[in-house]
């Protein structure tokens, strides 16, 4: 279904081996050990996870300014 499609995952989703910080300095350097359910479904459908996209710290704001990633 999604063979060859690339997907960017929000920083709040766990993607095995990628950062998982919720854009908060408190979690700087944390890496996900597993994929969350939506990421598993993307992979099962043949998509490739290209990288992570920015979120506001702890997903607690309307804007997308992050103290870790700008």
PDB file of C-alpha atoms in Angstrom:
ATOM      1  CA  UNK A   1       0.000   0.000   0.000  1.00  0.00           C
ATOM      2  CA  UNK A   2       2.700   2.518   0.952  1.00  0.00           C
ATOM      3  CA  UNK A   3       5.678   0.754  -0.605  1.00  0.00           C
ATOM      4  CA  UNK A   4       8.403   3.293  -1.225  1.00  0.00           C
ATOM      5  CA  UNK A   5       6.633   6.146   0.566  1.00  0.00           C
ATOM      6  CA  UNK A   6       8.648   8.129   3.105  1.00  0.00           C
ATOM      7  CA  UNK A   7       7.129   9.361   6.340  1.00  0.00           C
ATOM      8  CA  UNK A   8       8.225  11.912   8.923  1.00  0.00           C
ATOM      9  CA  UNK A   9       7.237  11.021  12.477  1.00  0.00           C
ATOM     10  CA  UNK A  10       6.498  13.586  15.166  1.00  0.00           C
ATOM     11  CA  UNK A  11       9.094  13.807  17.944  1.00  0.00           C
ATOM     12  CA  UNK A  12       6.421  12.570  20.380  1.00  0.00           C
ATOM     13  CA  UNK A  13       6.226   9.172  18.621  1.00  0.00           C
ATOM     14  CA  UNK A  14       8.672   6.419  19.480  1.00  0.00           C
ATOM     15  CA  UNK A  15      10.661   5.288  16.440  1.00  0.00           C
ATOM     16  CA  UNK A  16      13.154   2.604  17.395  1.00  0.00           C
ATOM     17  CA  UNK A  17      16.676   4.001  17.499  1.00  0.00           C
ATOM     18  CA  UNK A  18      15.637   7.633  16.928  1.00  0.00           C
ATOM     19  CA  UNK A  19      15.409  10.477  19.425  1.00  0.00           C
ATOM     20  CA  UNK A  20      12.340  10.548  21.623  1.00  0.00           C
ATOM     21  CA  UNK A  21      12.553  13.728  23.646  1.00  0.00           C
ATOM     22  CA  UNK A  22       9.127  15.360  23.432  1.00  0.00           C
ATOM     23  CA  UNK A  23      11.334  18.387  22.508  1.00  0.00           C
ATOM     24  CA  UNK A  24      12.183  18.848  26.184  1.00  0.00           C
ATOM     25  CA  UNK A  25      15.686  19.349  27.597  1.00  0.00           C
ATOM     26  CA  UNK A  26      14.686  16.953  30.394  1.00  0.00           C
ATOM     27  CA  UNK A  27      14.721  14.076  27.876  1.00  0.00           C
ATOM     28  CA  UNK A  28      17.732  15.210  25.793  1.00  0.00           C
ATOM     29  CA  UNK A  29      19.604  12.225  24.350  1.00  0.00           C
ATOM     30  CA  UNK A  30      16.794   9.714  24.967  1.00  0.00           C
ATOM     31  CA  UNK A  31      16.342   7.122  22.212  1.00  0.00           C
ATOM     32  CA  UNK A  32      13.276   4.980  21.592  1.00  0.00           C
ATOM     33  CA  UNK A  33      13.673   1.253  22.113  1.00  0.00           C
ATOM     34  CA  UNK A  34      10.518   0.311  20.222  1.00  0.00           C
ATOM     35  CA  UNK A  35       8.152   1.633  17.561  1.00  0.00           C
ATOM     36  CA  UNK A  36       4.745   2.961  18.637  1.00  0.00           C
ATOM     37  CA  UNK A  37       1.640   1.437  17.019  1.00  0.00           C
ATOM     38  CA  UNK A  38       1.272   4.045  14.219  1.00  0.00           C
ATOM     39  CA  UNK A  39       4.921   3.587  13.231  1.00  0.00           C
ATOM     40  CA  UNK A  40       4.530  -0.203  13.234  1.00  0.00           C
ATOM     41  CA  UNK A  41       1.533   0.185  10.906  1.00  0.00           C
ATOM     42  CA  UNK A  42       3.454   2.459   8.549  1.00  0.00           C
ATOM     43  CA  UNK A  43       6.322  -0.022   8.380  1.00  0.00           C
ATOM     44  CA  UNK A  44       3.949  -2.966   7.819  1.00  0.00           C
ATOM     45  CA  UNK A  45       2.429  -1.043   4.891  1.00  0.00           C
ATOM     46  CA  UNK A  46       5.902  -0.644   3.363  1.00  0.00           C
ATOM     47  CA  UNK A  47       6.666   2.973   4.270  1.00  0.00           C
ATOM     48  CA  UNK A  48      10.119   4.111   5.348  1.00  0.00           C
ATOM     49  CA  UNK A  49      10.511   6.447   8.303  1.00  0.00           C
ATOM     50  CA  UNK A  50      12.652   9.286   6.981  1.00  0.00           C
ATOM     51  CA  UNK A  51      13.121  11.220  10.209  1.00  0.00           C
ATOM     52  CA  UNK A  52      11.438  13.149  12.990  1.00  0.00           C
ATOM     53  CA  UNK A  53       9.464  16.403  12.830  1.00  0.00           C
ATOM     54  CA  UNK A  54       9.418  19.196  15.382  1.00  0.00           C
ATOM     55  CA  UNK A  55       6.845  19.663  18.146  1.00  0.00           C
ATOM     56  CA  UNK A  56       6.506  22.268  20.903  1.00  0.00           C
ATOM     57  CA  UNK A  57       7.953  21.179  24.244  1.00  0.00           C
ATOM     58  CA  UNK A  58       5.809  18.357  25.689  1.00  0.00           C
ATOM     59  CA  UNK A  59       3.216  19.116  22.973  1.00  0.00           C
ATOM     60  CA  UNK A  60       1.954  21.836  25.319  1.00  0.00           C
ATOM     61  CA  UNK A  61       1.672  24.828  23.009  1.00  0.00           C
ATOM     62  CA  UNK A  62      -0.083  25.981  19.863  1.00  0.00           C
ATOM     63  CA  UNK A  63       3.193  27.020  18.208  1.00  0.00           C
ATOM     64  CA  UNK A  64       6.013  24.731  17.163  1.00  0.00           C
ATOM     65  CA  UNK A  65       8.965  26.311  18.937  1.00  0.00           C
ATOM     66  CA  UNK A  66      11.142  23.789  20.720  1.00  0.00           C
ATOM     67  CA  UNK A  67      13.873  24.542  23.282  1.00  0.00           C
ATOM     68  CA  UNK A  68      15.870  21.642  21.793  1.00  0.00           C
ATOM     69  CA  UNK A  69      15.315  22.053  18.076  1.00  0.00           C
ATOM     70  CA  UNK A  70      14.200  25.662  17.607  1.00  0.00           C
TER      71      UNK A  70
END
